[in-house]
Each structure stands twice: as C-alpha cells, then as structure tokens.
Short mmCIF file of C-alpha atoms in Angstrom, two decimals:
data_model
loop_
_atom_site.label_atom_id
_atom_site.label_comp_id
_atom_site.label_asym_id
_atom_site.label_seq_id
_atom_site.Cartn_x
_atom_site.Cartn_y
_atom_site.Cartn_z
CA MET V 1 0.00 0.00 0.00
CA LYS V 2 1.23 3.48 -0.87
CA LEU V 3 2.54 5.57 2.05
CA LEU V 4 1.44 3.01 4.66
CA PRO V 5 2.37 4.12 8.20
CA SER V 6 3.69 1.58 10.71
CA PRO V 7 3.88 3.44 14.02
CA GLU V 8 4.86 1.63 17.19
CA ILE V 9 2.77 1.55 20.34
CA TRP V 10 4.40 2.26 23.69
CA PHE V 11 3.51 0.01 26.63
CA VAL V 12 3.59 2.06 29.83
CA CYS V 13 3.31 0.62 33.34
CA GLY V 14 2.38 2.70 36.38
CA SER V 15 3.50 2.19 39.97
CA GLN V 16 5.02 4.22 42.81
CA HIS V 17 8.11 4.21 45.06
CA LEU V 18 6.19 3.12 48.15
CA TYR V 19 7.01 -0.54 47.48
CA GLY V 20 10.81 -0.24 47.37
CA PRO V 21 13.39 -1.15 44.69
CA GLY V 22 12.94 -4.94 44.85
CA PRO V 23 9.23 -5.03 44.04
CA LEU V 24 9.65 -2.28 41.43
CA LYS V 25 12.26 -4.38 39.68
CA GLU V 26 9.77 -7.25 39.56
CA VAL V 27 7.05 -4.91 38.30
CA ALA V 28 9.29 -3.74 35.47
CA ALA V 29 10.17 -7.32 34.55
CA ASN V 30 6.51 -8.34 34.51
CA ALA V 31 5.59 -5.38 32.31
CA ALA V 32 8.35 -6.32 29.88
CA ALA V 33 7.13 -9.92 29.79
CA ILE V 34 3.56 -8.85 29.01
CA THR V 35 4.78 -6.57 26.24
CA SER V 36 7.00 -9.25 24.72
CA ASN V 37 4.21 -11.81 24.68
CA LEU V 38 1.58 -9.41 23.34
CA ASP V 39 3.94 -8.25 20.61
CA LYS V 40 4.10 -11.84 19.33
CA SER V 41 0.31 -12.08 19.01
CA ARG V 42 -1.06 -12.44 15.47
CA HIS V 43 -3.93 -10.19 16.53
CA LEU V 44 -1.75 -7.11 16.96
CA PRO V 45 -0.96 -5.34 13.66
CA LEU V 46 1.54 -2.85 15.10
CA LYS V 47 4.72 -3.31 17.11
CA LEU V 48 4.29 -3.02 20.88
CA VAL V 49 7.38 -1.92 22.82
CA THR V 50 8.06 -1.62 26.56
CA LYS V 51 8.71 2.05 27.13
CA ALA V 52 8.73 2.86 30.79
CA LEU V 53 7.86 2.06 34.38
CA LEU V 54 6.49 5.37 35.65
CA THR V 55 6.58 6.16 39.35
CA THR V 56 6.73 9.98 39.64
CA PRO V 57 4.91 12.98 38.14
CA GLU V 58 8.13 14.06 36.42
CA GLU V 59 8.63 10.69 34.77
CA ILE V 60 5.04 10.65 33.55
CA THR V 61 5.22 14.18 32.15
CA ASN V 62 8.52 13.54 30.40
CA LEU V 63 7.15 10.35 28.85
CA CYS V 64 4.10 12.18 27.48
CA VAL V 65 6.26 14.97 26.09
CA ALA V 66 8.45 12.36 24.40
CA ALA V 67 5.41 10.57 22.94
CA ASN V 68 4.10 13.81 21.46
CA ALA V 69 7.46 14.59 19.90
CA ASP V 70 8.13 11.13 18.43
CA PRO V 71 6.48 10.76 14.99
CA ASN V 72 6.94 6.98 15.23
CA CYS V 73 4.82 6.76 18.40
CA GLY V 74 1.24 6.01 17.44
CA GLY V 75 -0.16 5.84 20.97
CA LEU V 76 0.16 4.35 24.44
CA VAL V 77 -1.13 1.26 26.21
CA ILE V 78 -1.32 2.16 29.90
CA TRP V 79 -1.52 -0.35 32.76
CA MET V 80 -1.20 -0.03 36.54
CA HIS V 81 0.62 -3.09 37.91
CA THR V 82 0.32 -1.71 41.43
CA PHE V 83 -1.41 1.29 42.90
CA SER V 84 -0.23 4.48 41.18
CA PRO V 85 -1.76 7.61 42.75
CA SER V 86 -3.41 9.28 39.80
CA LYS V 87 -2.71 12.89 40.73
CA MET V 88 0.80 12.06 39.51
CA TRP V 89 -0.63 11.59 36.02
CA ILE V 90 -2.56 14.84 35.66
CA ARG V 91 0.09 17.05 34.05
CA GLY V 92 1.34 14.37 31.70
CA LEU V 93 -2.10 13.28 30.51
CA ASP V 94 -3.17 16.88 30.14
CA ILE V 95 -0.50 17.49 27.52
CA LEU V 96 -0.63 14.06 25.85
CA GLN V 97 -1.67 14.39 22.23
CA LYS V 98 -1.47 10.73 21.27
CA PRO V 99 -4.35 8.24 21.72
CA PHE V 100 -4.16 5.78 24.57
CA LEU V 101 -5.71 2.49 25.57
CA HIS V 102 -6.19 1.57 29.21
CA LEU V 103 -5.50 -2.14 29.67
CA HIS V 104 -7.09 -3.49 32.84
CA THR V 105 -5.22 -6.72 33.43
CA GLN V 106 -2.77 -8.29 35.84
CA PHE V 107 0.44 -10.23 35.35
CA ASN V 108 -0.77 -13.50 36.85
CA ARG V 109 -3.86 -15.15 35.45
CA ASP V 110 -4.78 -17.33 38.45
CA LEU V 111 -4.53 -16.55 42.14
CA PRO V 112 -2.13 -18.81 44.09
CA TRP V 113 -4.81 -19.63 46.62
CA GLY V 114 -2.59 -21.76 48.85
CA THR V 115 0.33 -19.36 49.13
CA ILE V 116 -1.14 -15.90 48.65
CA ASP V 117 0.11 -13.40 51.28
CA MET V 118 0.27 -9.62 51.69
CA ASP V 119 3.47 -9.33 49.68
CA PHE V 120 1.61 -10.84 46.72
CA MET V 121 -1.40 -8.60 47.37
CA ASN V 122 0.74 -5.45 47.49
CA LEU V 123 2.55 -6.32 44.29
CA ASN V 124 -0.54 -7.25 42.23
CA GLN V 125 -2.90 -4.34 42.78
CA ALA V 126 -4.21 -3.67 39.29
CA ALA V 127 -7.74 -4.36 40.54
CA HIS V 128 -7.76 -1.02 42.31
CA GLY V 129 -4.73 0.63 40.69
CA ASP V 130 -6.56 0.71 37.37
CA ARG V 131 -9.70 2.02 39.06
CA GLU V 132 -7.67 4.93 40.42
CA ALA V 133 -6.36 5.52 36.91
CA GLY V 134 -9.83 5.25 35.42
CA PHE V 135 -11.14 7.90 37.78
CA ILE V 136 -8.59 10.50 36.72
CA HIS V 137 -9.13 9.69 33.05
CA THR V 138 -12.85 10.26 33.51
CA ARG V 139 -12.35 13.32 35.76
CA MET V 140 -10.20 14.86 33.01
CA ARG V 141 -12.76 13.91 30.32
CA LEU V 142 -10.16 11.94 28.38
CA SER V 143 -11.34 9.80 25.49
CA ARG V 144 -9.79 6.34 25.56
CA LYS V 145 -10.51 2.67 25.04
CA VAL V 146 -10.69 0.35 28.04
CA VAL V 147 -9.90 -3.34 27.54
CA VAL V 148 -10.49 -5.77 30.44
CA GLY V 149 -9.17 -9.30 30.91
CA HIS V 150 -5.97 -11.28 31.16
CA TRP V 151 -3.40 -10.24 28.59
CA SER V 152 -3.09 -13.82 27.28
CA ASP V 153 -6.80 -13.95 26.42
CA ALA V 154 -7.33 -13.98 22.63
CA GLU V 155 -10.38 -11.73 22.95
CA VAL V 156 -8.30 -9.16 24.86
CA GLN V 157 -5.62 -9.28 22.17
CA GLN V 158 -8.24 -8.89 19.43
CA ARG V 159 -9.64 -5.78 21.12
CA ILE V 160 -6.16 -4.29 21.47
CA GLY V 161 -5.57 -5.15 17.81
CA ALA V 162 -8.77 -3.38 16.79
CA TRP V 163 -7.61 -0.25 18.61
CA MET V 164 -4.20 -0.49 16.94
CA ARG V 165 -5.91 -0.58 13.55
CA ALA V 166 -7.82 2.56 14.47
CA VAL V 167 -4.56 4.19 15.60
CA ARG V 168 -2.97 3.27 12.29
CA GLY V 169 -5.85 4.84 10.36
CA TRP V 170 -5.71 7.96 12.54
CA THR V 171 -1.94 8.26 12.19
CA ASP V 172 -2.27 7.94 8.42
CA LEU V 173 -4.69 10.88 8.25
CA GLN V 174 -2.47 13.26 10.22
CA GLY V 175 -0.98 15.51 7.58
CA ALA V 176 -2.48 13.44 4.76
CA LYS V 177 -3.27 15.28 1.53
CA PHE V 178 -6.21 14.61 -0.76
CA VAL V 179 -6.66 16.21 -4.15
CA ARG V 180 -9.89 17.11 -5.90
CA PHE V 181 -9.79 17.28 -9.67
CA GLY V 182 -12.47 19.90 -10.10
CA ASP V 183 -15.24 20.60 -7.61
CA ASN V 184 -18.06 18.42 -6.35
CA MET V 185 -21.12 17.56 -8.41
CA ARG V 186 -23.17 20.73 -8.75
CA GLN V 187 -26.06 21.33 -6.34
CA VAL V 188 -25.24 18.24 -4.25
CA ALA V 189 -25.19 18.90 -0.51
CA VAL V 190 -23.85 15.79 1.20
CA THR V 191 -20.63 15.55 -0.82
CA ASP V 192 -19.72 19.12 0.14
CA GLY V 193 -18.57 20.26 3.56
CA ASP V 194 -16.13 22.34 5.58
CA LYS V 195 -12.59 21.38 4.62
CA VAL V 196 -11.10 23.70 7.24
CA SER V 197 -13.06 21.99 10.01
CA ALA V 198 -12.02 18.61 8.64
CA GLU V 199 -8.35 19.54 8.81
CA MET V 200 -8.75 20.88 12.36
CA GLN V 201 -10.69 17.84 13.58
CA LEU V 202 -9.34 14.97 11.50
CA GLY V 203 -5.88 16.12 10.46
CA PHE V 204 -6.05 15.85 6.66
CA SER V 205 -6.09 18.59 4.03
CA VAL V 206 -8.12 18.77 0.83
CA ASN V 207 -7.19 21.04 -2.04
CA THR V 208 -8.35 21.36 -5.62
CA HIS V 209 -6.30 21.15 -8.79
CA GLY V 210 -7.85 22.10 -12.07
CA VAL V 211 -8.45 19.19 -14.39
CA GLY V 212 -6.01 20.87 -16.77
CA ASP V 213 -3.19 20.19 -14.29
CA LEU V 214 -4.00 16.49 -14.52
CA VAL V 215 -4.44 16.56 -18.29
CA ALA V 216 -0.90 17.85 -18.71
CA VAL V 217 0.48 14.86 -16.78
CA VAL V 218 -1.79 12.38 -18.56
CA ASP V 219 -0.83 13.67 -22.00
CA ALA V 220 2.89 13.32 -21.17
CA VAL V 221 2.70 9.58 -20.36
CA LYS V 222 5.13 7.57 -22.50
CA THR V 223 3.88 5.08 -25.10
CA ARG V 224 6.13 2.31 -23.76
CA ALA V 225 4.66 2.65 -20.26
CA ILE V 226 1.16 2.34 -21.71
CA SER V 227 2.08 -0.81 -23.63
CA ASP V 228 3.65 -2.37 -20.55
CA LEU V 229 0.54 -1.69 -18.45
CA CYS V 230 -1.78 -3.07 -21.14
CA ALA V 231 0.25 -6.28 -21.07
CA ILE V 232 -0.41 -6.48 -17.32
CA TYR V 233 -4.12 -6.00 -17.97
CA GLU V 234 -4.17 -8.91 -20.41
CA LYS V 235 -2.33 -11.13 -17.91
CA ASN V 236 -4.39 -10.29 -14.81
CA TYR V 237 -7.92 -9.84 -16.12
CA THR V 238 -10.38 -11.26 -18.61
CA LEU V 239 -10.50 -8.65 -21.35
CA ALA V 240 -13.42 -8.20 -23.70
CA PRO V 241 -12.20 -9.27 -27.16
CA SER V 242 -12.54 -5.78 -28.58
CA LEU V 243 -10.11 -4.44 -25.95
CA LYS V 244 -7.34 -6.92 -26.58
CA LYS V 245 -4.32 -6.04 -28.64
CA GLY V 246 -5.49 -5.87 -32.24
CA GLY V 247 -9.13 -5.39 -31.19
CA LYS V 248 -11.15 -2.47 -32.49
CA ARG V 249 -11.38 -0.84 -29.04
CA HIS V 250 -7.80 -1.51 -27.94
CA ASN V 251 -6.96 2.18 -28.18
CA ASP V 252 -9.63 2.86 -25.55
CA LEU V 253 -7.88 0.42 -23.24
CA ARG V 254 -4.61 2.20 -23.95
CA TYR V 255 -6.21 5.51 -22.99
CA SER V 256 -7.47 3.98 -19.73
CA ALA V 257 -3.89 2.87 -19.06
CA ARG V 258 -2.70 6.39 -19.82
CA LEU V 259 -5.18 7.70 -17.25
CA GLU V 260 -4.01 5.24 -14.61
CA ILE V 261 -0.35 6.08 -15.11
CA GLY V 262 -1.02 9.83 -15.24
CA ILE V 263 -3.23 9.99 -12.18
CA GLY V 264 -0.87 7.70 -10.28
CA GLN V 265 2.09 9.91 -11.16
CA PHE V 266 0.19 13.03 -10.10
CA LEU V 267 -0.71 11.45 -6.74
CA GLU V 268 2.78 10.15 -6.09
CA GLU V 269 4.55 13.37 -6.99
CA GLY V 270 2.15 15.38 -4.84
CA GLY V 271 2.25 12.98 -1.89
CA PHE V 272 -1.52 12.55 -2.08
CA LYS V 273 -3.27 9.63 -0.39
CA GLY V 274 -6.51 9.90 -2.31
CA PHE V 275 -8.48 11.88 -4.85
CA THR V 276 -11.87 12.78 -6.25
CA ASP V 277 -13.14 13.61 -9.68
CA THR V 278 -16.52 14.35 -11.22
CA PHE V 279 -18.09 13.59 -14.58
CA GLU V 280 -19.21 17.25 -14.73
CA ASP V 281 -15.63 18.50 -14.93
CA LEU V 282 -13.52 16.44 -17.35
CA HIS V 283 -12.32 19.14 -19.76
CA GLY V 284 -9.36 17.73 -21.65
CA LEU V 285 -9.94 14.09 -20.64
CA ARG V 286 -11.51 11.69 -23.12
CA GLN V 287 -12.97 9.32 -20.52
CA LEU V 288 -14.15 9.49 -16.96
CA PRO V 289 -11.46 7.41 -15.21
CA GLY V 290 -13.00 4.00 -14.57
CA MET V 291 -10.56 1.11 -14.41
CA ALA V 292 -7.81 3.62 -13.64
CA THR V 293 -9.62 4.63 -10.47
CA GLN V 294 -10.45 1.03 -9.58
CA ARG V 295 -6.81 -0.04 -9.79
CA LEU V 296 -5.54 3.00 -7.91
CA MET V 297 -8.01 2.23 -5.12
CA GLU V 298 -6.75 -1.33 -5.05
CA ALA V 299 -3.23 0.07 -4.61
CA GLY V 300 -4.43 1.83 -1.46
CA TYR V 301 -5.56 5.28 -2.55
CA GLY V 302 -8.81 6.69 -1.21
CA PHE V 303 -11.45 7.76 -3.68
CA GLY V 304 -14.78 9.58 -3.67
CA GLY V 305 -17.00 10.08 -6.70
CA GLU V 306 -18.43 13.45 -7.75
CA GLY V 307 -15.94 15.37 -5.63
CA ASP V 308 -16.83 13.58 -2.39
CA TRP V 309 -13.62 14.31 -0.47
CA LYS V 310 -14.94 13.07 2.90
CA THR V 311 -15.57 9.61 1.48
CA ALA V 312 -12.18 9.63 -0.25
CA ALA V 313 -10.51 10.23 3.12
CA LEU V 314 -12.70 7.65 4.83
CA VAL V 315 -11.98 4.96 2.21
CA ARG V 316 -8.25 5.59 2.58
CA ALA V 317 -8.46 5.39 6.38
CA MET V 318 -10.48 2.17 6.19
CA LYS V 319 -8.00 0.64 3.75
CA VAL V 320 -5.18 1.43 6.17
CA MET V 321 -7.14 0.06 9.13
CA GLY V 322 -7.92 -3.18 7.31
CA HIS V 323 -4.45 -3.66 5.85
CA GLY V 324 -3.23 -7.24 6.09
CA LEU V 325 -6.66 -8.76 6.65
CA LYS V 326 -8.52 -10.99 4.23
CA GLY V 327 -11.20 -9.17 2.30
CA GLY V 328 -11.21 -5.64 0.93
CA THR V 329 -12.54 -2.10 1.15
CA SER V 330 -14.12 0.01 -1.57
CA PHE V 331 -15.88 3.22 -2.36
CA MET V 332 -19.57 2.31 -2.61
CA GLU V 333 -23.01 3.76 -3.22
CA ASP V 334 -26.46 2.57 -2.22
CA TYR V 335 -27.88 2.47 -5.73
CA THR V 336 -31.22 0.64 -5.87
CA TYR V 337 -33.39 -1.81 -3.90
CA HIS V 338 -34.94 -5.25 -4.21
CA LEU V 339 -38.19 -4.96 -2.24
CA SER V 340 -39.58 -8.46 -2.54
CA PRO V 341 -41.92 -9.67 0.24
CA LYS V 342 -39.49 -12.58 0.58
CA GLY V 343 -36.70 -10.23 1.64
CA HIS V 344 -35.43 -6.71 1.07
CA GLN V 345 -31.95 -6.17 -0.34
CA VAL V 346 -29.70 -3.32 -1.44
CA LEU V 347 -27.84 -3.33 -4.74
CA GLY V 348 -24.69 -1.31 -4.22
CA SER V 349 -22.60 -0.07 -7.10
CA HIS V 350 -21.42 3.09 -8.83
CA MET V 351 -21.04 4.28 -12.37
CA LEU V 352 -17.55 2.77 -12.61
CA GLU V 353 -15.45 3.07 -9.49
CA ILE V 354 -15.73 -0.02 -7.28
CA CYS V 355 -12.44 -1.42 -5.96
CA PRO V 356 -11.49 -4.93 -7.16
CA SER V 357 -10.18 -5.75 -3.68
CA ILE V 358 -13.75 -6.89 -2.96
CA ALA V 359 -14.15 -8.99 -6.13
CA ALA V 360 -15.26 -12.60 -5.73
CA ALA V 361 -13.45 -13.71 -8.90
CA LYS V 362 -11.15 -12.39 -11.59
CA PRO V 363 -12.72 -9.17 -12.94
CA ARG V 364 -13.74 -8.83 -16.55
CA VAL V 365 -12.59 -5.64 -18.32
CA GLU V 366 -15.27 -4.17 -20.55
CA ILE V 367 -16.17 -0.94 -22.34
CA HIS V 368 -19.67 0.54 -22.47
CA PRO V 369 -21.32 3.94 -22.83
CA LEU V 370 -21.65 5.89 -19.59
CA GLY V 371 -24.77 7.84 -20.52
CA ILE V 372 -23.77 11.01 -18.64
CA GLY V 373 -20.82 13.36 -18.86
CA GLY V 374 -20.67 13.60 -22.62
CA LYS V 375 -17.34 11.80 -22.98
CA GLU V 376 -16.09 8.67 -24.72
CA ASP V 377 -17.11 5.23 -23.51
CA PRO V 378 -15.06 4.45 -20.37
CA VAL V 379 -13.26 1.20 -19.65
CA ARG V 380 -14.17 -0.49 -16.39
CA MET V 381 -13.81 -3.75 -14.45
CA VAL V 382 -17.03 -5.70 -14.03
CA PHE V 383 -17.42 -8.20 -11.18
CA ASP V 384 -19.58 -9.42 -8.31
CA ALA V 385 -18.40 -8.71 -4.79
CA THR V 386 -17.72 -11.48 -2.33
CA THR V 387 -20.38 -12.58 0.14
CA GLY V 388 -20.16 -12.44 3.92
CA ASN V 389 -20.26 -9.98 6.78
CA ALA V 390 -19.45 -6.41 5.83
CA LEU V 391 -20.28 -2.85 6.80
CA ASN V 392 -21.05 0.50 5.25
CA ALA V 393 -19.67 3.68 6.80
CA SER V 394 -20.48 7.27 5.95
CA LEU V 395 -18.71 10.43 7.13
CA VAL V 396 -20.98 13.49 7.03
CA ASP V 397 -20.52 17.14 8.00
CA LEU V 398 -23.40 18.38 10.17
CA GLY V 399 -22.07 21.92 10.50
CA ASN V 400 -21.10 21.79 14.18
CA ARG V 401 -19.52 18.32 14.01
CA PHE V 402 -18.62 15.34 11.90
CA ARG V 403 -20.72 12.20 12.26
CA LEU V 404 -19.65 8.69 11.26
CA LEU V 405 -22.52 6.32 10.55
CA VAL V 406 -21.85 2.60 10.53
CA ASN V 407 -24.33 -0.04 9.36
CA GLU V 408 -23.42 -3.70 9.65
CA VAL V 409 -24.65 -5.71 6.65
CA LYS V 410 -24.39 -9.16 5.13
CA ALA V 411 -23.40 -9.44 1.47
CA VAL V 412 -25.37 -12.20 -0.27
CA LYS V 413 -25.49 -14.10 -3.52
CA HIS V 414 -27.75 -12.65 -6.17
CA PRO V 415 -29.06 -13.52 -9.63
CA LYS V 416 -26.87 -12.88 -12.64
CA LEU V 417 -26.88 -9.32 -13.98
CA PRO V 418 -25.98 -9.77 -17.66
CA LYS V 419 -27.03 -6.27 -18.69
CA LEU V 420 -25.48 -4.32 -15.81
CA PRO V 421 -21.86 -3.62 -16.87
CA VAL V 422 -20.51 -2.38 -13.54
CA ALA V 423 -19.01 -3.89 -10.41
CA ARG V 424 -21.64 -4.53 -7.74
CA ALA V 425 -22.51 -5.97 -4.35
CA VAL V 426 -25.86 -7.01 -2.89
CA TRP V 427 -26.42 -6.96 0.84
CA GLU V 428 -29.01 -7.26 3.57
CA CYS V 429 -29.00 -4.66 6.33
CA GLN V 430 -28.99 -5.19 10.06
CA PRO V 431 -31.24 -5.29 11.97
CA ASP V 432 -33.56 -5.27 8.95
CA PHE V 433 -33.97 -3.22 5.79
CA LYS V 434 -36.73 -0.87 6.98
CA THR V 435 -35.17 -0.11 10.34
CA ALA V 436 -31.70 0.38 8.89
CA CYS V 437 -32.83 2.69 6.10
CA GLN V 438 -35.03 4.76 8.41
CA ALA V 439 -32.19 5.12 10.88
CA TRP V 440 -29.69 5.99 8.14
CA ILE V 441 -31.94 8.70 6.71
CA LEU V 442 -32.84 10.11 10.13
CA ALA V 443 -29.13 10.37 10.94
CA GLY V 444 -28.32 12.13 7.65
CA GLY V 445 -26.16 9.38 6.20
CA ALA V 446 -24.81 9.90 2.70
CA HIS V 447 -25.41 7.74 -0.36
CA HIS V 448 -21.64 7.34 -0.73
CA THR V 449 -19.89 5.04 1.74
CA GLY V 450 -16.79 3.13 2.58
CA TYR V 451 -17.76 -0.53 2.20
CA SER V 452 -15.55 -3.11 3.88
CA TYR V 453 -15.23 -6.79 4.69
CA THR V 454 -12.14 -6.21 6.83
CA VAL V 455 -12.87 -3.22 9.04
CA THR V 456 -15.15 -3.97 11.97
CA ALA V 457 -17.59 -1.76 13.83
CA GLU V 458 -15.28 -1.92 16.85
CA VAL V 459 -12.37 -0.53 14.85
CA LEU V 460 -14.50 2.37 13.62
CA GLU V 461 -15.80 3.00 17.13
CA ASP V 462 -12.19 3.21 18.34
CA PHE V 463 -11.41 5.57 15.46
CA THR V 464 -14.22 7.95 16.39
CA THR V 465 -13.07 7.90 20.02
CA ILE V 466 -9.56 8.90 18.94
CA ALA V 467 -10.83 11.52 16.49
CA GLY V 468 -13.38 12.96 18.90
CA ILE V 469 -16.23 12.72 16.41
CA GLU V 470 -19.74 11.35 16.76
CA LEU V 471 -20.47 7.68 16.09
CA VAL V 472 -23.93 6.47 15.08
CA SER V 473 -24.23 2.69 14.91
CA ILE V 474 -26.95 0.75 13.10
CA ASP V 475 -26.71 -2.93 13.98
CA ARG V 476 -28.75 -5.93 15.09
CA ASP V 477 -29.69 -4.17 18.35
CA THR V 478 -30.98 -0.94 16.78
CA ARG V 479 -34.47 0.10 17.88
CA LEU V 480 -35.86 3.23 16.24
CA THR V 481 -37.44 4.82 19.32
CA GLU V 482 -34.17 4.61 21.21
CA PHE V 483 -32.20 5.56 18.11
CA LYS V 484 -34.16 8.78 17.60
CA GLN V 485 -33.78 9.73 21.25
CA ASN V 486 -30.02 9.14 21.03
CA LEU V 487 -29.83 11.48 18.03
CA ARG V 488 -31.62 14.17 20.06
CA ASN V 489 -29.32 13.60 23.02
CA ASN V 490 -26.29 13.84 20.76
CA GLU V 491 -27.44 17.22 19.47
CA VAL V 492 -27.29 18.57 23.03
CA TYR V 493 -24.01 16.85 23.88
CA TYR V 494 -22.11 18.04 20.81
CA HIS V 495 -23.48 21.55 21.23
CA LEU V 496 -22.04 21.69 24.74
CA ASN V 497 -19.05 19.38 24.72
CA GLN V 498 -16.48 22.02 23.85
CA GLY V 499 -17.02 23.33 27.37
CA PHE V 500 -17.19 20.02 29.21
CA ARG V 501 -13.44 19.79 29.91
CA ALA V 502 -13.40 23.06 31.79
#
C-alpha cells in the first residue's frame, strides 16, 4: 500500500516508590514480559514496545512529552501493575496528544490460593490501581478505550488489535493530503462540507487542482509505459475481445492505461493519499477514469466520486485500518433496492469506481457507454463482490460536528446481472432493511460510503473515540425509538461538549 504508516505503540506501566526497589524491579520485569508476549500475538498489527515504568509525576510528564514529539509513536497502552496515585498523572495526561488504551489486566492469570500473602497482594494491585487511573481519566474527560481481561486472552488481544488498527488509520490521516480534480457535483449537498473543520478535527487537508493540471500529466505519459501496463491488464484480467491487442477498441484500453499512469504519477509526486473527480468536470480528458480509479483504489488510494472528499478520506483510512486482513474495502453507493416480500436487499454499485479488492473472482474488463458526462465510452472492471459480513460507513458534515454512521450488513449471492456492466454488491442490512434505512436517513447518512469486509464496527468506534467525532451505529440491536432519542441527546451533547473539559 502506498505511504502506509507503521507506528509503534508504547507500553507504559504505572507504579510508585512506596514498594521499594525490589518489588519495582519485579514490576518492570513483569511489564516487559507482558509486552513481549503481546507483541508476538497475530492479533496485533503494530509493534508493541516496553517504554517505561512510571513512578513519579516528572517521569510521567517527560514520557508524554516524548510521545508527542516522536512521529513513530502512534499511541500508548497504559496499565497499573500496582497502585499508582493518579494525581501524579494529571500534568502528563493533560499534555498528551497521542491516543491511549487503558489495559485493565494483571500479570498473573490465576490466584495462588494456597500461598497468597500480603506481599503478593501489594505487588498485584491492578484491581484497584486501574480504578484509580480510570477515575482521573474520567475526571479529566479523556477519550480512551478500556480493555479488560488477562493479557493472554485472545479476545483481549483482538480488542487491542482493533484499537491499533484505528490508531494506524488515525496516524495515516495526520498531515495526509487529498486532491480534488475539479469541484463536487453541482447542487449536491452531502458531498460538500467544511474542509477547514475537517483539517482541524481529522488532520487531513483537501485542495483542488484544475483538471487541466491532470491533463498535462496524462498527455505526457510515455507510449512504452502504456504498452507495458496493457500487457499487465491482459495477464491479470479477462478482457473483452474488442479491448485486446489488435481489437477495435484496444486504443480505448490504452487511454485507460494512460489515465491510470497519469493519475498515479500526479498522486505520487504530490504525496496525495486519495483523490476525487466528477463527470461534470472532465475538460481535456476523453474518458471518466474508470478502471484507472479502480486499480488506484486497489493500490491503497482513497477515492470519492463526484468530488466527495470526505468519502475519499474515509476509504483511505479504512483501507489502512484493514491492511493485512482478508477481504477488501471500496468506495460504494447505495444504488437501488430489491423490495420483494421474501426479503429486502440493497444493490450497491457506482457508475464505474468499485475497488477490485472486494471482487469474488477475476474481474472482466469491458467498455460501455456511460450515458452522462458527454465523454467517450469508459473502460471499467465488471465483477460481483464477495459474500459475507461487511459494513457501510459514511462520514458526514453536520455543521457543528462530523458524524460517522456505521451499518453492519451481510453481502449475499444474487441472480446474474448480464445487462449491468458495472461492479456490484448485494447486501441485507442489520437489523432489517426498513429499520436500517429509516435510521440511516434520520441520521443524515450519505449515499456514498466506505464498504468493507475487513474493518469492523469496533475498529471504527475506536477511530471515532480517537478523532473525537460522533459515532452512530446501526446494527442488530438498533431500535428506532431509542435511536431517535439518542440522536436528540447527541445534538445537546455536541453543542455543549467544547465546554465540558473546563
């Protein structure tokens, strides 16, 4: 994946000098053992390193200053082996700018019932040491994730891993750049938004380049590079006969390759992690980029159609969060419905730009008229998405805050679609179609989403906690009466929350 960050996570253990040097030496050794074992877990996607045993306010403050200053530090896992008076932590936590996870565990799994004495009790005090820590975190209104259980427990490791994935996505957005080729689709509200607020809240910038800037790069692509890429197409995909070398539409395939190389070069030279375009602003381009966009998404770039920069950033973040897991993530759109009494389903697709990372089989490369935009027929990959558990996520700008909606869905098999020449997925919503769609519309969810088989609702919840944005979940437990009341409560909370810390 292009520009993939791999920050390390610092494991920090809290104690105090009350116990003397011998016990503290044992505490440090135990913390190092936990770190070493966790770091070997297949559930943790980032490196976990033992950083410090903290026993004084000065040590804690210095550690937090160091974490802020180290670009390779993604966040902290904090654990209290013994009792660590939490007033010591106030100054350090107050200046900490990195996310943290509070791990409520203890070194030993089982109590030594026959030999337990007060020395053991004094050394293994996480049961109330972490409660002391939790109080000060709550008193300071600090957003964090709390994971409870023995560190060897697979479920505990999975929850830490989910948080690490969210940290990775968050880290990737800090300073990330996204480019818009042209503006958003005219008169559309949900794809627009406040880019200044997004950079302040979420850390990424969005700027526009005229399509002419891209055209200049596309037109300069070398013939040899185009031929080499077309050879890759023929090897990796099933090409429609007319697109193959010698076919009557082969030049259209070559132009699609030119677009892919040109856009890719523009993104790489500018250090961009994603992009948008719109069929309403293609002056100088012969086709709306179809397969070019699909392949660039597969390489890890974020994308949003019709100038939808929020979805481009979200797709990139989700791709980073799901990196290394089986499945894929794509830009998606709720396009049309199957409303049979036997079961309601959503057909998701877009004009062209669905990422082949979610394809169930080798994509077929075809060329068909687009019908809008007034340009030449675009080349695109056509395929069915895989089946299984997935989710749709939508990032929307509500004026005073950003809201992330997440709906868990199940992708299902569907009849053949011989006359629909686009990539597509069909899914069933949780808890059911009517409830999910009502909730989505009441919450202002967009028609564009990040659609993923790899990113879980827990990962996105952790991401919103780190980012300090609102999460609205639509899942098997959603009940509309409660859902609507939660939306009303959230309006009050997010109106006031800027003053809560004081």
